[in-house]
mmCIF file of C-alpha atoms in Angstrom:
data_model
loop_
_atom_site.group_PDB
_atom_site.id
_atom_site.type_symbol
_atom_site.label_atom_id
_atom_site.label_comp_id
_atom_site.label_asym_id
_atom_site.label_seq_id
_atom_site.Cartn_x
_atom_site.Cartn_y
_atom_site.Cartn_z
ATOM 1 C CA PHE A 1090 127.347 87.196 58.316
ATOM 2 C CA VAL A 1091 131.189 87.283 58.693
ATOM 3 C CA LEU A 1092 132.527 89.235 61.729
ATOM 4 C CA GLY A 1093 137.005 90.212 61.480
ATOM 5 C CA SER A 1094 138.830 91.370 64.031
ATOM 6 C CA ALA A 1095 142.635 92.159 63.790
ATOM 7 C CA THR A 1096 143.315 93.194 67.394
ATOM 8 C CA GLY A 1097 142.199 89.855 68.855
ATOM 9 C CA THR A 1098 139.528 87.289 70.164
ATOM 10 C CA SER A 1099 138.485 89.770 73.248
ATOM 11 C CA PRO A 1100 134.726 88.568 73.557
ATOM 12 C CA PHE A 1101 131.707 90.961 73.896
ATOM 13 C CA VAL A 1102 127.552 89.882 73.971
ATOM 14 C CA LEU A 1103 125.765 90.818 71.204
ATOM 15 C CA ASP A 1104 121.881 90.331 72.055
ATOM 16 C CA GLY A 1105 122.779 87.678 74.817
ATOM 17 C CA VAL A 1106 125.106 86.406 71.922
ATOM 18 C CA ASN A 1107 129.030 85.906 73.113
ATOM 19 C CA ILE A 1108 131.166 86.819 69.592
ATOM 20 C CA PRO A 1109 134.774 86.068 70.521
ATOM 21 C CA LEU A 1110 136.218 88.582 68.645
ATOM 22 C CA GLN A 1111 137.381 92.324 69.914
ATOM 23 C CA ILE A 1112 136.110 95.264 68.489
ATOM 24 C CA ASP A 1113 138.222 96.905 66.072
ATOM 25 C CA GLY A 1114 138.169 99.040 63.027
ATOM 26 C CA TYR A 1115 138.282 95.454 60.920
ATOM 27 C CA THR A 1116 135.301 94.644 62.651
ATOM 28 C CA ASN A 1117 133.581 98.377 61.402
ATOM 29 C CA PHE A 1118 134.701 97.819 57.923
ATOM 30 C CA SER A 1119 133.959 93.874 57.736
ATOM 31 C CA LEU A 1120 130.600 94.963 59.760
ATOM 32 C CA ARG A 1121 129.863 97.704 56.446
ATOM 33 C CA SER A 1122 130.622 96.166 54.063
ATOM 34 C CA PRO A 1123 130.215 92.569 53.935
ATOM 35 C CA ASN A 1124 130.252 90.931 49.863
ATOM 36 C CA GLN A 1125 132.495 94.033 49.184
ATOM 37 C CA ALA A 1126 135.945 95.174 48.267
ATOM 38 C CA ILE A 1127 138.424 92.599 49.877
ATOM 39 C CA LEU A 1128 135.383 90.804 51.642
ATOM 40 C CA ARG A 1129 133.449 88.587 49.610
ATOM 41 C CA ASN A 1130 130.516 85.575 50.425
ATOM 42 C CA THR A 1131 130.736 87.172 54.184
ATOM 43 C CA LEU A 1132 126.743 87.885 53.815
ATOM 44 C CA GLY A 1133 124.624 85.691 52.886
ATOM 45 C CA VAL A 1134 122.488 81.914 53.424
ATOM 46 C CA LEU A 1135 123.232 78.367 54.281
ATOM 47 C CA ASP A 1136 123.130 76.344 51.455
ATOM 48 C CA GLU A 1137 120.960 72.790 51.956
ATOM 49 C CA SER A 1138 123.619 71.160 54.498
ATOM 50 C CA GLY A 1139 123.659 74.250 57.120
ATOM 51 C CA GLY A 1140 127.341 75.425 55.301
ATOM 52 C CA ALA A 1141 128.846 78.310 53.079
ATOM 53 C CA THR A 1142 132.499 79.609 52.048
ATOM 54 C CA ALA A 1143 133.640 83.303 52.420
ATOM 55 C CA GLN A 1144 136.399 84.792 50.990
ATOM 56 C CA ILE A 1145 139.104 86.977 51.893
ATOM 57 C CA THR A 1146 141.299 89.072 48.870
ATOM 58 C CA ILE A 1147 144.173 90.073 49.397
ATOM 59 C CA PRO A 1148 144.889 92.922 47.086
ATOM 60 C CA ILE A 1149 147.791 92.423 45.112
ATOM 61 C CA GLY A 1150 150.886 94.717 46.122
ATOM 62 C CA LEU A 1151 149.845 95.316 49.754
ATOM 63 C CA SER A 1152 152.284 95.929 51.947
ATOM 64 C CA PRO A 1153 154.779 93.173 53.297
ATOM 65 C CA SER A 1154 154.739 95.441 56.458
ATOM 66 C CA LEU A 1155 151.224 93.185 56.959
ATOM 67 C CA ALA A 1156 152.844 89.660 57.115
ATOM 68 C CA GLY A 1157 152.034 88.124 60.231
ATOM 69 C CA THR A 1158 149.080 90.149 60.705
ATOM 70 C CA VAL A 1159 146.558 87.570 62.074
ATOM 71 C CA LEU A 1160 142.973 87.717 60.963
ATOM 72 C CA HIS A 1161 140.287 86.410 63.934
ATOM 73 C CA HIS A 1162 136.662 85.785 62.248
ATOM 74 C CA SER A 1163 133.464 84.135 63.995
ATOM 75 C CA MET A 1164 130.617 83.790 61.645
ATOM 76 C CA LEU A 1165 126.817 84.990 62.565
ATOM 77 C CA LEU A 1166 123.707 83.424 62.527
ATOM 78 C CA VAL A 1167 120.594 85.340 61.920
ATOM 79 C CA ASP A 1168 117.156 84.873 61.718
ATOM 80 C CA SER A 1169 116.480 86.567 58.111
ATOM 81 C CA GLY A 1170 112.628 86.655 58.921
ATOM 82 C CA ALA A 1171 112.891 87.738 62.621
ATOM 83 C CA GLY A 1172 115.918 89.822 62.095
ATOM 84 C CA GLU A 1173 117.621 87.763 65.051
ATOM 85 C CA LEU A 1174 121.008 86.787 66.407
ATOM 86 C CA LEU A 1175 120.513 83.614 66.859
ATOM 87 C CA SER A 1176 124.911 81.944 68.043
ATOM 88 C CA ALA A 1177 128.145 82.697 66.793
ATOM 89 C CA SER A 1178 130.883 80.691 65.585
ATOM 90 C CA ASN A 1179 134.316 80.403 67.712
ATOM 91 C CA ALA A 1180 136.757 82.408 65.572
ATOM 92 C CA VAL A 1181 139.089 81.556 63.069
ATOM 93 C CA ASP A 1182 142.172 82.809 62.409
ATOM 94 C CA LEU A 1183 143.906 83.794 59.507
ATOM 95 C CA LEU A 1184 147.282 84.720 58.886
ATOM 96 C CA LEU A 1185 148.491 86.764 55.688
ATOM 97 C CA ILE A 1186 151.800 85.153 54.884
ATOM 98 C CA PRO A 1187 153.986 87.448 51.948
#
Protein backbone atom coordinates (compact mmCIF):
# COMPACT_ATOMS: atom_id res chain seq x y z
CA PHE A 1 0.00 0.00 0.00
CA VAL A 2 1.43 3.42 -0.95
CA LEU A 3 0.54 6.34 1.31
CA GLY A 4 1.41 9.98 0.56
CA SER A 5 1.88 13.41 2.10
CA ALA A 6 2.04 16.86 0.49
CA THR A 7 3.28 18.64 3.62
CA GLY A 8 6.30 16.71 4.79
CA THR A 9 7.89 13.75 6.46
CA SER A 10 7.08 14.32 10.12
CA PRO A 11 6.63 10.69 11.22
CA PHE A 12 3.72 9.16 13.06
CA VAL A 13 3.32 5.69 14.55
CA LEU A 14 0.56 3.30 13.52
CA ASP A 15 0.29 -0.16 15.08
CA GLY A 16 3.89 0.19 16.32
CA VAL A 17 5.25 1.03 12.85
CA ASN A 18 6.97 4.38 12.22
CA ILE A 19 5.47 5.94 9.07
CA PRO A 20 7.65 8.82 7.78
CA LEU A 21 4.84 11.07 6.57
CA GLN A 22 2.98 14.07 7.91
CA ILE A 23 -0.78 13.46 7.87
CA ASP A 24 -2.64 15.90 5.59
CA GLY A 25 -5.36 16.01 2.95
CA TYR A 26 -3.22 14.12 0.43
CA THR A 27 -2.60 11.41 3.02
CA ASN A 28 -6.34 11.00 3.45
CA PHE A 29 -6.83 10.99 -0.34
CA SER A 30 -4.17 8.31 -0.85
CA LEU A 31 -5.67 6.24 1.97
CA ARG A 32 -9.22 6.46 0.58
CA SER A 33 -8.40 6.16 -3.12
CA PRO A 34 -5.80 3.47 -3.82
CA ASN A 35 -5.70 2.39 -7.47
CA GLN A 36 -8.15 5.18 -8.39
CA ALA A 37 -7.94 8.56 -10.13
CA ILE A 38 -4.29 9.66 -10.22
CA LEU A 39 -3.04 6.82 -7.99
CA ARG A 40 -2.23 3.73 -10.06
CA ASN A 41 -1.01 0.44 -8.61
CA THR A 42 -0.83 1.92 -5.11
CA LEU A 43 -2.48 -1.13 -3.56
CA GLY A 44 -1.48 -4.61 -4.57
CA VAL A 45 0.87 -7.50 -3.96
CA LEU A 46 4.61 -7.77 -4.36
CA ASP A 47 6.04 -9.93 -7.14
CA GLU A 48 8.23 -12.99 -6.58
CA SER A 49 11.24 -10.71 -6.16
CA GLY A 50 9.51 -8.62 -3.50
CA GLY A 51 8.98 -5.63 -5.80
CA ALA A 52 6.16 -3.59 -7.28
CA THR A 53 5.72 -0.33 -9.17
CA ALA A 54 3.21 2.40 -8.37
CA GLN A 55 2.39 5.41 -10.55
CA ILE A 56 1.13 8.90 -9.88
CA THR A 57 -0.55 10.24 -13.03
CA ILE A 58 -0.72 14.03 -13.10
CA PRO A 59 -3.66 15.25 -15.21
CA ILE A 60 -2.98 17.45 -18.25
CA GLY A 61 -3.89 21.05 -17.59
CA LEU A 62 -3.05 20.94 -13.90
CA SER A 63 -2.47 24.42 -12.49
CA PRO A 64 1.12 25.59 -13.12
CA SER A 65 1.12 26.94 -9.56
CA LEU A 66 1.69 23.34 -8.40
CA ALA A 67 5.11 23.26 -10.09
CA GLY A 68 7.73 22.82 -7.39
CA THR A 69 5.37 20.96 -5.07
CA VAL A 70 6.98 17.92 -3.48
CA LEU A 71 4.85 14.88 -2.71
CA HIS A 72 6.27 12.33 -0.27
CA HIS A 73 5.35 8.63 -0.42
CA SER A 74 5.96 5.58 1.74
CA MET A 75 5.20 1.95 0.99
CA LEU A 76 3.39 0.15 3.80
CA LEU A 77 3.79 -3.61 3.96
CA VAL A 78 0.65 -5.32 5.24
CA ASP A 79 0.14 -9.03 5.92
CA SER A 80 -3.00 -9.52 3.85
CA GLY A 81 -3.98 -12.67 5.70
CA ALA A 82 -3.82 -11.15 9.18
CA GLY A 83 -4.43 -7.54 8.11
CA GLU A 84 -1.40 -6.57 10.20
CA LEU A 85 0.87 -3.63 9.34
CA LEU A 86 4.40 -5.07 9.22
CA SER A 87 6.65 -2.18 8.12
CA ALA A 88 6.96 1.06 6.18
CA SER A 89 9.63 2.22 3.75
CA ASN A 90 11.56 5.45 3.97
CA ALA A 91 9.78 8.38 2.35
CA VAL A 92 10.45 8.92 -1.36
CA ASP A 93 10.02 12.42 -2.80
CA LEU A 94 8.27 13.25 -6.05
CA LEU A 95 8.87 16.78 -7.39
CA LEU A 96 6.14 18.17 -9.66
CA ILE A 97 7.68 20.05 -12.59
CA PRO A 98 5.97 21.88 -15.47
